Coordinates of C-alpha atoms and ligand atoms in Angstrom, one line a residue:
X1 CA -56.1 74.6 -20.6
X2 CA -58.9 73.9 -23.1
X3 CA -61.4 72.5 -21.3
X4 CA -63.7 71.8 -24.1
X5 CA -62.6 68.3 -24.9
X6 CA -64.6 67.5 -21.3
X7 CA -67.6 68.4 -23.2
X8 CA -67.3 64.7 -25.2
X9 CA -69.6 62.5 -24.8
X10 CA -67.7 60.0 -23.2
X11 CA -66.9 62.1 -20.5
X12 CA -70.5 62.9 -19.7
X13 CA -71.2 59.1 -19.7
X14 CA -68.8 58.5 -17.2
X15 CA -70.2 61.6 -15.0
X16 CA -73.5 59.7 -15.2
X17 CA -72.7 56.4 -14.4
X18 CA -70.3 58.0 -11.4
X19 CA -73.4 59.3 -10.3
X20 CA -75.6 56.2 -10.6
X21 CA -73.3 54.2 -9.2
X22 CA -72.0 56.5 -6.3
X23 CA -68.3 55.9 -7.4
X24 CA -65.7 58.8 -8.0
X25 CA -64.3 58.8 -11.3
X26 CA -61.3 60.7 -12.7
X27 CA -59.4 61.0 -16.0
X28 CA -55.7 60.8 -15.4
X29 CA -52.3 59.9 -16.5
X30 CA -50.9 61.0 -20.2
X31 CA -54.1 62.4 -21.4
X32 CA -54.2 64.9 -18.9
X33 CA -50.9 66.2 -19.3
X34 CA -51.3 66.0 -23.0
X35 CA -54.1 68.4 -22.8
X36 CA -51.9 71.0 -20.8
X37 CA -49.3 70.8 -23.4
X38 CA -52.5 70.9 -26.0
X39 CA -50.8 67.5 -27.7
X40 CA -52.4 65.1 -29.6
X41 CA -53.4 62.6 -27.3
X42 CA -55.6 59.2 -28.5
X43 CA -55.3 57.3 -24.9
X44 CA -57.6 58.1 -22.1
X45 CA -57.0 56.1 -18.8
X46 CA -59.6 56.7 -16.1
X47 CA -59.5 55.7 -12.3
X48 CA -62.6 54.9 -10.6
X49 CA -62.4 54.3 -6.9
X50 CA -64.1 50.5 -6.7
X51 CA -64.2 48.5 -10.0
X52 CA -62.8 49.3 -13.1
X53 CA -64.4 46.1 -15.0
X54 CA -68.0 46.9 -13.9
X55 CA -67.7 51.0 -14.7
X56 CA -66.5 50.2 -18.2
X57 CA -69.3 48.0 -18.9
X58 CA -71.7 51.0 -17.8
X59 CA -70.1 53.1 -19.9
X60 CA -70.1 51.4 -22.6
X61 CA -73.5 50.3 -22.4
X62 CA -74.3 54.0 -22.9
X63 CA -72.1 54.9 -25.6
X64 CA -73.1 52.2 -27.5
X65 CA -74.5 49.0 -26.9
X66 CA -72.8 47.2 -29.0
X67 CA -69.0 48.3 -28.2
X68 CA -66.8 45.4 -27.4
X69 CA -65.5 45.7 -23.7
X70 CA -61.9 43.6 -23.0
X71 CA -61.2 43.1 -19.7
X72 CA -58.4 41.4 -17.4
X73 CA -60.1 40.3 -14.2
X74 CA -56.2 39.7 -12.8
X75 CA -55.1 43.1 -13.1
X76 CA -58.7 44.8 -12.8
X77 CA -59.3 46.7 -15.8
X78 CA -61.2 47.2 -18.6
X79 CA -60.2 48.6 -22.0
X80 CA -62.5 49.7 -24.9
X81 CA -61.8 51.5 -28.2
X82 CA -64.9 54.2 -29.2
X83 CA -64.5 56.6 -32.2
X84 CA -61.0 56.1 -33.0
X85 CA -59.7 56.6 -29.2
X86 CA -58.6 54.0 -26.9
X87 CA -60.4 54.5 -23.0
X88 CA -58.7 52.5 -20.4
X89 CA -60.4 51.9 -17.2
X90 CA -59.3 51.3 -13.5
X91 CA -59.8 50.8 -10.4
X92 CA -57.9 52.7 -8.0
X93 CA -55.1 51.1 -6.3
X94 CA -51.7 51.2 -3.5
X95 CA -48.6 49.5 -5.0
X96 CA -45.7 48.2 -2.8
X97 CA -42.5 46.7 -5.0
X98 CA -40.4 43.9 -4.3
X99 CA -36.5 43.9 -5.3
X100 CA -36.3 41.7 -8.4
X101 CA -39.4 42.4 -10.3
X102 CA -40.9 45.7 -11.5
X103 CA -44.2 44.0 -11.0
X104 CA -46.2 45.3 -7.7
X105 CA -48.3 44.0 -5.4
X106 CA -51.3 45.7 -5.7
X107 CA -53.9 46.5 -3.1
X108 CA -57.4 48.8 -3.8
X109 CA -56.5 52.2 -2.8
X110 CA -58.0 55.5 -2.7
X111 CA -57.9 58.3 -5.3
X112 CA -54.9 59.8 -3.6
X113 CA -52.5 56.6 -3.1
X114 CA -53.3 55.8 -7.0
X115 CA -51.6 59.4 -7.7
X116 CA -48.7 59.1 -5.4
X117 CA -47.9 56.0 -7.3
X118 CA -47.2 57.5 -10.4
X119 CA -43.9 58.1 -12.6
X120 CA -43.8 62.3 -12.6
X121 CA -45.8 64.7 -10.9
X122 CA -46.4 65.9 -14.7
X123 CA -48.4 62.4 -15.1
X124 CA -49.7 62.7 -11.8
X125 CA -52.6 65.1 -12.7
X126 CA -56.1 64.0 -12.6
X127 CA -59.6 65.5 -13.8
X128 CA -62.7 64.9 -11.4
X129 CA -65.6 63.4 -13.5
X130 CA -67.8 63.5 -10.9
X131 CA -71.0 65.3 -11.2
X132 CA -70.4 67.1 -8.3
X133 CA -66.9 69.0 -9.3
X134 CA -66.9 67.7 -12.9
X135 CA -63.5 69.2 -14.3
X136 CA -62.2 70.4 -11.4
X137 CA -58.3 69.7 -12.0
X138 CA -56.8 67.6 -9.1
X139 CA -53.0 68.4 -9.0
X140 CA -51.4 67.3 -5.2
X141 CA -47.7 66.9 -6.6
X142 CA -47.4 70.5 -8.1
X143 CA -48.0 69.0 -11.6
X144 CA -49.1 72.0 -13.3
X145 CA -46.2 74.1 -11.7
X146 CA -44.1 71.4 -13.5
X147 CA -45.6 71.7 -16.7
X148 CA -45.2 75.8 -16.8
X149 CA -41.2 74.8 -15.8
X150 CA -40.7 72.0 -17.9
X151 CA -39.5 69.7 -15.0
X152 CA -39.4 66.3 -14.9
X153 CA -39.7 65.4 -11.0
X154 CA -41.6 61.9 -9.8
X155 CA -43.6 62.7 -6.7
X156 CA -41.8 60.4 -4.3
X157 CA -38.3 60.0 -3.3
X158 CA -36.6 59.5 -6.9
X159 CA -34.4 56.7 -5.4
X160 CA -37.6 54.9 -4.6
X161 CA -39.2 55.5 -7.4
X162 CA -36.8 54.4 -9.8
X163 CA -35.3 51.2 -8.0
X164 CA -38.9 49.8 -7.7
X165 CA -39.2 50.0 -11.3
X166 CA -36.5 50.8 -13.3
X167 CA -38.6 51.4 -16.4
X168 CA -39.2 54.3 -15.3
X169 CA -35.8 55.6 -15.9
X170 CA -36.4 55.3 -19.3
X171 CA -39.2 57.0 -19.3
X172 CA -37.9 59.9 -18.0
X173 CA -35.5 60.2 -20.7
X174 CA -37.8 59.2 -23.2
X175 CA -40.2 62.4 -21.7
X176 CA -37.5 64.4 -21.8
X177 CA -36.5 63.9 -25.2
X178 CA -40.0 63.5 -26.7
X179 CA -41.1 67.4 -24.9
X180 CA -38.1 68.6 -24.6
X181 CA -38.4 68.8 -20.6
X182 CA -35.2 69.0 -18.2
X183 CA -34.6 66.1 -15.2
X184 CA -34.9 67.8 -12.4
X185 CA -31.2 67.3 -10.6
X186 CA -32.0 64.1 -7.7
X187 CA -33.9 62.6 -10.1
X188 CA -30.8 63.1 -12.7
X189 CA -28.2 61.6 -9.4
X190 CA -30.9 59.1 -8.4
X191 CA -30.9 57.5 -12.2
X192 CA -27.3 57.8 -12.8
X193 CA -27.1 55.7 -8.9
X194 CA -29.6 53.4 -10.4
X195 CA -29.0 52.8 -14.3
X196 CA -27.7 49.0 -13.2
X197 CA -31.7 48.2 -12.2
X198 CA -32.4 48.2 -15.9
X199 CA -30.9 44.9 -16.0
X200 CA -34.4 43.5 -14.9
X201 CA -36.0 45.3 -17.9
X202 CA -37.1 43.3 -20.7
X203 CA -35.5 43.9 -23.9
X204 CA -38.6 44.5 -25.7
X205 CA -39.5 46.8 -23.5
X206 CA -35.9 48.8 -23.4
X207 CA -36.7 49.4 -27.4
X208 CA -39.9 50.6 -27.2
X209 CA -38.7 53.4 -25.1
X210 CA -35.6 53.8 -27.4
X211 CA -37.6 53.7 -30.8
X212 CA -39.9 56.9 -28.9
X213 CA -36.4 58.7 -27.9
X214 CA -35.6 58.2 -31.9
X215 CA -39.1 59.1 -33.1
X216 CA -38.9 62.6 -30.8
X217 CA -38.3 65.6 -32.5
X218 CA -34.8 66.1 -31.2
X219 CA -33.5 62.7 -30.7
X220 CA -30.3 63.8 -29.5
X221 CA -31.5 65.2 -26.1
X222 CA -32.4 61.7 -25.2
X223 CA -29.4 59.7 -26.5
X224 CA -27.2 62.3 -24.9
X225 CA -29.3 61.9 -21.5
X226 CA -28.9 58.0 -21.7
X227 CA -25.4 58.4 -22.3
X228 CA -24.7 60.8 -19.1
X229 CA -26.9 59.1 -16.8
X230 CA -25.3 55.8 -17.6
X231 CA -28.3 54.2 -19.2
X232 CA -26.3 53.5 -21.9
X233 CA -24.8 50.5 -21.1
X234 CA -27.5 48.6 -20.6
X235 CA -29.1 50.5 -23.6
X236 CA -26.9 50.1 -26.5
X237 CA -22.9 49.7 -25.0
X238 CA -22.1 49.4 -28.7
X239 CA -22.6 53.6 -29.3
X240 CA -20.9 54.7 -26.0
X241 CA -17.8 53.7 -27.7
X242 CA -18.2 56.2 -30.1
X243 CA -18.0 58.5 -27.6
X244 CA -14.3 60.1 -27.4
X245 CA -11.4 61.1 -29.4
X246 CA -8.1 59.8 -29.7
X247 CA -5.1 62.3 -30.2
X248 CA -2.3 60.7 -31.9
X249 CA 0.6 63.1 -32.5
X250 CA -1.3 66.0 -31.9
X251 CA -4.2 65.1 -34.6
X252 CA -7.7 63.8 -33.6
X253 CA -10.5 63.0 -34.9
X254 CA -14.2 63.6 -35.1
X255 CA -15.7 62.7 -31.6
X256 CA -18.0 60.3 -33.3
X257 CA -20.5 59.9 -30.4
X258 CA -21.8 63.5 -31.2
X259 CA -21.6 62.9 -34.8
X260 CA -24.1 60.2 -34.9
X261 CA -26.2 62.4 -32.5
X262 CA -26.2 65.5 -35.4
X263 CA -27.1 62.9 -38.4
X264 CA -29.3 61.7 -36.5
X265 CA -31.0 65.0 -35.2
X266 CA -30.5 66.2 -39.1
X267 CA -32.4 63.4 -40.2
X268 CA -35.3 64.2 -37.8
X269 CA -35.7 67.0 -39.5
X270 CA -37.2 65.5 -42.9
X271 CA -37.9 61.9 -42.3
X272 CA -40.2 60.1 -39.5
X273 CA -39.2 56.5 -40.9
X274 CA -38.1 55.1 -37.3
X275 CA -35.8 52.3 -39.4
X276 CA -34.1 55.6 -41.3
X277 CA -33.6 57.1 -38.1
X278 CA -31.6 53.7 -37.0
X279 CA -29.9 52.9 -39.9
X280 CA -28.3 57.2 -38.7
X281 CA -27.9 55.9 -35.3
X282 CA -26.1 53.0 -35.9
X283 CA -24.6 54.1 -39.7
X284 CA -20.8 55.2 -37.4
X285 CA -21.0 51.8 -35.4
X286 CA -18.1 50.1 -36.0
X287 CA -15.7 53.2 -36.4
X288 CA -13.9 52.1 -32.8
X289 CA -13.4 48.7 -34.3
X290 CA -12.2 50.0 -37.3
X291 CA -10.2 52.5 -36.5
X292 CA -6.3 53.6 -37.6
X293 CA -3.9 56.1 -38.1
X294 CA -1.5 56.4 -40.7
X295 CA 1.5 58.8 -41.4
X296 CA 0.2 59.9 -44.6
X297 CA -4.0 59.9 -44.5
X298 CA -4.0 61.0 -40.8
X299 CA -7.2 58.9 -39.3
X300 CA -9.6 56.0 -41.3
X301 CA -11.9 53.6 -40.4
X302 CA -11.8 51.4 -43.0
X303 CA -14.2 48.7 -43.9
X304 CA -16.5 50.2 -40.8
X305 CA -19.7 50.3 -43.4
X306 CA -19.5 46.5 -43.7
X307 CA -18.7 45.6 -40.0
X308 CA -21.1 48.0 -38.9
X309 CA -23.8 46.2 -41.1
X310 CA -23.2 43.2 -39.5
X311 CA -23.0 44.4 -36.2
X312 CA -26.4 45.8 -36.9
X313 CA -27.4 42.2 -37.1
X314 CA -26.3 41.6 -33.2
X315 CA -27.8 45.3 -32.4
X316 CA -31.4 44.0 -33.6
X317 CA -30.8 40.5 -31.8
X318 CA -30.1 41.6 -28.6
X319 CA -32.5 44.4 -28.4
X320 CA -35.2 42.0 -29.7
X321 CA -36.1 44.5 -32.7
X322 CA -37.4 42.9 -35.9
X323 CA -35.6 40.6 -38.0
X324 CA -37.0 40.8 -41.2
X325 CA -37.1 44.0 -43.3
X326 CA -36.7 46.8 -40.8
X327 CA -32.8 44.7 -40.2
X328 CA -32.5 44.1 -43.9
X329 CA -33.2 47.8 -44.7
X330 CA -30.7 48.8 -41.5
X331 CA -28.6 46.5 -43.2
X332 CA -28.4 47.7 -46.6
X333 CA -28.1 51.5 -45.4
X334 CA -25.4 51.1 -43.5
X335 CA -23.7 49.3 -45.8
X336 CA -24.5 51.8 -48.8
X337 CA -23.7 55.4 -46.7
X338 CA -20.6 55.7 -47.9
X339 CA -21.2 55.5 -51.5
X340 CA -23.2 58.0 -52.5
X341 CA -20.4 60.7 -51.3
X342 CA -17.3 58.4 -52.6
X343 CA -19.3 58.6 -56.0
X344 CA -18.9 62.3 -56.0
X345 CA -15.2 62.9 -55.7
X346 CA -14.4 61.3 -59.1
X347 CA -16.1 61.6 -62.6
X348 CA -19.6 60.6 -62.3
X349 CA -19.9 57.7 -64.5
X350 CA -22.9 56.2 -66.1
X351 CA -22.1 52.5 -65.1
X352 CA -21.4 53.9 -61.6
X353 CA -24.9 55.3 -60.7
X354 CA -26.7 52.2 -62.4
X355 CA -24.3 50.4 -59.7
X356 CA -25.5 52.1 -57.0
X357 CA -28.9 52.3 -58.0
X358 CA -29.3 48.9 -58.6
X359 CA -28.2 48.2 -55.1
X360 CA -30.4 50.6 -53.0
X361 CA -33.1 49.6 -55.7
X362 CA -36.6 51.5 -53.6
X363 CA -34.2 52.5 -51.0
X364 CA -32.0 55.3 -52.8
X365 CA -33.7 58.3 -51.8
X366 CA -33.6 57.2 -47.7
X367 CA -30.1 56.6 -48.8
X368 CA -29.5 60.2 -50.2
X369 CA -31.3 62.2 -47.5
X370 CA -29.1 59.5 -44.9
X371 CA -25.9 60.9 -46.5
X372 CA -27.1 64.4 -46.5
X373 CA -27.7 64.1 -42.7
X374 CA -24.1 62.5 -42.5
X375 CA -22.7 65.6 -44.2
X376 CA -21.5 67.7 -40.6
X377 CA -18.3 69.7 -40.7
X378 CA -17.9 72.3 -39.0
X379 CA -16.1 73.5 -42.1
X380 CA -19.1 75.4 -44.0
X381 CA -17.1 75.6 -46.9
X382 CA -16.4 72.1 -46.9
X383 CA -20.4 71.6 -46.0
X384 CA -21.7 73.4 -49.3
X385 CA -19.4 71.8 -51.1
X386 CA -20.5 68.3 -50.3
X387 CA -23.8 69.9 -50.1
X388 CA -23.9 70.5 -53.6
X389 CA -22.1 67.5 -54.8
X390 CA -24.6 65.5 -53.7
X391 CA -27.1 68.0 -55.6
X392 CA -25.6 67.1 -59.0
X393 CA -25.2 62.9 -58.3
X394 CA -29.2 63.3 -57.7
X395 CA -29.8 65.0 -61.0
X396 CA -27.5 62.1 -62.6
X397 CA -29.2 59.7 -60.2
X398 CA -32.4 60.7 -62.0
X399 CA -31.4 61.5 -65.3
X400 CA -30.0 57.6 -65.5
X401 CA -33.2 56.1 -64.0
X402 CA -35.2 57.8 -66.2
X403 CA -33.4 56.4 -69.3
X404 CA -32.1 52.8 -67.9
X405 CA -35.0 52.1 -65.5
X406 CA -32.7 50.0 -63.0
X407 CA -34.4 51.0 -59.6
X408 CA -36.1 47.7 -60.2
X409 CA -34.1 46.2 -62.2
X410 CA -35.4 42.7 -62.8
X411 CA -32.9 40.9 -65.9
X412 CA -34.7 40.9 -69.2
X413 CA -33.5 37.2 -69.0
X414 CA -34.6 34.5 -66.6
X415 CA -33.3 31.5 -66.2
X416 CA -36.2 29.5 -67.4
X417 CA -35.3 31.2 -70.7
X418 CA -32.3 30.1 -70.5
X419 CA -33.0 26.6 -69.5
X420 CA -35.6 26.4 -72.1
X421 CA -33.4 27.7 -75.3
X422 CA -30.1 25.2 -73.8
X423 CA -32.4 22.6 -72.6
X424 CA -30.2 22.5 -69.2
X425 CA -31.3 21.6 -66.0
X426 CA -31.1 24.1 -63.1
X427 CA -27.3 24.4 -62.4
X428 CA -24.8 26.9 -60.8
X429 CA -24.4 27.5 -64.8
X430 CA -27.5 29.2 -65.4
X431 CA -26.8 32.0 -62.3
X432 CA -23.5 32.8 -63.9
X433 CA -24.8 33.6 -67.2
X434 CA -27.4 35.5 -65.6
X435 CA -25.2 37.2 -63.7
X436 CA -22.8 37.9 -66.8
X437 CA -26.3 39.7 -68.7
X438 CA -26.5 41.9 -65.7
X439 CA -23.3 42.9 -65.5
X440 CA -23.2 44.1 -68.8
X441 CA -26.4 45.7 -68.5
X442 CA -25.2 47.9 -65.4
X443 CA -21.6 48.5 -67.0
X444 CA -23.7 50.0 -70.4
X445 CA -22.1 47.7 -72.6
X446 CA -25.8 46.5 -73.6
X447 CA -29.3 48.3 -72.9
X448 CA -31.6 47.4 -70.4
X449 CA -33.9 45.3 -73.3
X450 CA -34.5 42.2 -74.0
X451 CA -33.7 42.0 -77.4
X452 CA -29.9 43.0 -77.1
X453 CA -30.0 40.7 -73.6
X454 CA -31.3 37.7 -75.7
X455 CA -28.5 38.6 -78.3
X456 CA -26.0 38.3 -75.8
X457 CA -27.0 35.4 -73.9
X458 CA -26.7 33.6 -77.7
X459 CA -23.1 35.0 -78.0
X460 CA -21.6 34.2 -74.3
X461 CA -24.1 30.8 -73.1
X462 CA -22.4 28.4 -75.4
X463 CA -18.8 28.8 -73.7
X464 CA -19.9 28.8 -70.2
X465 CA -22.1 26.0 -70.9
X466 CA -18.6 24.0 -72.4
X467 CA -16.4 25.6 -69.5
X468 CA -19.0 23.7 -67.2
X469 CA -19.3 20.6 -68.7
X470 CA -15.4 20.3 -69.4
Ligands
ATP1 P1 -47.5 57.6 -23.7 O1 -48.9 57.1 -23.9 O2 -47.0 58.7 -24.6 O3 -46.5 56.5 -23.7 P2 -48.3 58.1 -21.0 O4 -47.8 59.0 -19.9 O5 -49.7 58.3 -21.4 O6 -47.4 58.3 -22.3 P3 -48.8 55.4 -20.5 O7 -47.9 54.2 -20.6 O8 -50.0 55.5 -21.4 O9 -47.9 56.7 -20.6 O10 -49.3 55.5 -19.0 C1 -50.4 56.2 -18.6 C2 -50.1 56.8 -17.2 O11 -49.9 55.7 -16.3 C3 -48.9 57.7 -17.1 O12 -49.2 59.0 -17.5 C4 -48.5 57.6 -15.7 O13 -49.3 58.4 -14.9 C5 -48.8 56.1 -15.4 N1 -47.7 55.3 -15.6 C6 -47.4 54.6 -16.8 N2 -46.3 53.8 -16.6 C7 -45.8 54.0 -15.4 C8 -44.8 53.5 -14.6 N3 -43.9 52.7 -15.1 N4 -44.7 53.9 -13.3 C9 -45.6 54.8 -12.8 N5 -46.6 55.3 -13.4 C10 -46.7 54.9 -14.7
MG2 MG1 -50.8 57.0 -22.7

């Protein structure tokens, strides 16, 4: 372990006042383990045995007078930010649970019961700050052992530990998946016994864990782990019944569960965007509700890009997940993934990619790299061959943009002009002439200019204008 970053400043302030004050201080929790596993780590939480409010303060005072201290006198602690890292403060505490809420009742405690109390022995690690075994590592669950075997174990009965709150469960997944850890086998049982208690969980709470399991760098370990341990249900029901194949006279098809989980571990690979990483997640949603078989094409699942779309809407509903453009993007991904790679199996017409780039407007790149991800036969033939289709609608993809500039297409005519030069009123009559310029600027019949858009709205207005009046 590098036990430089003790030699911050902050940590000697908190040796100081320890000393001053005569009360034993520690840094624990997350930051700790983070520094074992030498991750990036911008949360410091430190236990103090007596009060966390009044420490802060000190601490603060010596850091720098004029750092703003927030502090909740309900729960007991303090929380600053300093240089770009956020310290949290303590006091140390006992915790006993009742059977509805994941809320404790809290009682001041010693060093040693705030340890027991928490989630893995690989967060149960604490650094002494005290002057007189400053960095002396406190480990009493065999945390460090933990580390070296990448176990994820909770210090106390796991039954226990998990019933009281359930949150944890999540966490453990979420651990797994974001350090690539294993359960360790009771605690696997003793989820798997207690996945129901996530009922008491609060939605927003369920996706903040889920959005870190998509964010890790192989998401699939923890979507696979909530699917085995039954967490899934109360998760996202809606992608465990992807999971499965259906044999109809001796054909299947894909298992679509581990599908999603490859596109979405493919697209880990180049993109962070957490809304791109759902929009792969929930791009195969509705394939169950969809599904068919016919004589002659075997398996479909038609019209599962536009269901799933909307089921999307539900998806974000339920789960409480933003509503505005992280949906509408979702949305619009979901309901484009097919496109890209239907484009490809015919001629790749002008008029086609202006289509489709005039619907995924900003978006079309996500889109690409989402149907790139989606490509995952186990066919490499059948891969490279997609592979490189998909190569050649980019270069067309770009080649049109370039020229026709409709990523952004706004119509060369708005319908003030057109108000203006008819001297109409605003009226359903206006959109469809609109409408008409646009379609003729996508289908290439005129350019993307105002000019030949002007010339046309001269030559077409005049009849729809009588057709509406008639
Ligand atoms: P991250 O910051 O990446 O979410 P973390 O382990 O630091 O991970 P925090 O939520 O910051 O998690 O919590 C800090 C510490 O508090 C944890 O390391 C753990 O010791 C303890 N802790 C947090 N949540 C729980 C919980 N639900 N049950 C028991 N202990 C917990
Ligand atoms: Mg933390």
């Amino acid at each position: 372990m590098n036990y430089s970053a003790l030699n911050q400043v902050f940590f000697k302030s908190c040796s100081e006042v320890s000393s001053e004050t005569n009360t034993p201080c520690y840094a624990v929790g997350g930051w700790v383990r983070d520094l074992f596993l030498e991750r990036e780590c911008k949360d410091i939480d430190v236990v103090v045995v007596g009060s966390g409010i009044e420490f802060a303060k000190e601490v603060a005072k010596k850091l720098n007078p004029k750092i703003k201290v927030n502090y909740f006198a309900n729960f007991g602690t303090a929380q600053f930010v300093y240089d770009g890292i956020d310290y949290e403060f303590v006091g140390a505490r006992k915790e006993s649970y009742q059977r509805d809420s994941r809320n404790p009742i809290i009682e001041n405690g010693t060093i040693e019961d705030d340890i027991a109390r928490r989630d893995f022995t690989i967060n149960s690690l604490a650094i002494s700050l005290n002057a007189s075994n400053f960095g002396e590592l406190l480990d009493l669950h065999g945390g460090s052992a933990d580390l070296e075997k990448k176990i994820l174990r909770t210090p106390q009965d796991p039954d226990i530990t998990y019933s009281d709150d359930p949150l944890r469960m999540l966490r453990a997944v979420r651990f797994a998946s974001q350090l690539n850890f294993k359960i360790e086998e009771k605690s696997f049982e003793a989820i798997s016994r207690n996945s129901n208690r996530l009922e008491i969980i609060s939605k927003e709470r369920i996706h903040s864990e889920l959005n870190k399991i998509l964010l890790s760098p192989k998401p699939s370990i923890g979507l696979d782990l909530l699917y085995k341990t039954g967490l899934l249900d109360y998760v996202l029901p809606e992608l465990k019944l992807l999971h499965g194949v259906e044999l109809y006279k001796g054909k299947g098809h894909k298992d679509n569960f581990y599908h999603t989980l490859q596109v979405v571990d493919n697209l880990a690979e180049k993109s962070d965007n957490l809304w791109l990483r759902w929009a792969a997640l929930l791009h195969d949603i509705a394939k169950p509700q969809t599904k068919s078989f016919s004589e002659e094409n075997g398996w479909s699942f038609h019209g599962h890009e536009v269901l799933g779309s909307k089921m999307a809407v539900s998806i974000f509903k339920t789960l409480k997940l933003p509503l505005d453009q992280p949906l509408q993007y979702v949305r619009k991904l979901i309901f484009l993934h097919l496109r890209p790679i239907a484009l490809t199996k015919e001629e790749i017409t002008d008029s086609a990619v202006r289509r489709l780039l005039f619907e995924a407007g900003d978006d079309i790149d996500d889109l690409l790299l989402l149907c790139q991800s989606d490509i995952t036969s186990k066919n490499e033939a059948k891969v490279a061959r997609y592979l490189e289709n998909l190569e050649k609608l980019k270069l067309k993809i770009k080649e049109v943009e370039e020229r026709d500039h409709i990523k952004n297409f706004q119509p060369p005519i708005t319908g003030e002009m057109i108000m203006k030069t008819y001297n109409l009123k605003p009226s359903r009559v206006i959109g469809d002439i609109k409408n008409h310029i646009k379609e003729a600027i996508l289908d290439g019949v005129i350019r993307n200019d105002y000019d030949e858009a002007f010339a046309l709205m001269l030559s077409v207005a005049p009849k729809y204008i009588t057709d509406a009046q008639s």
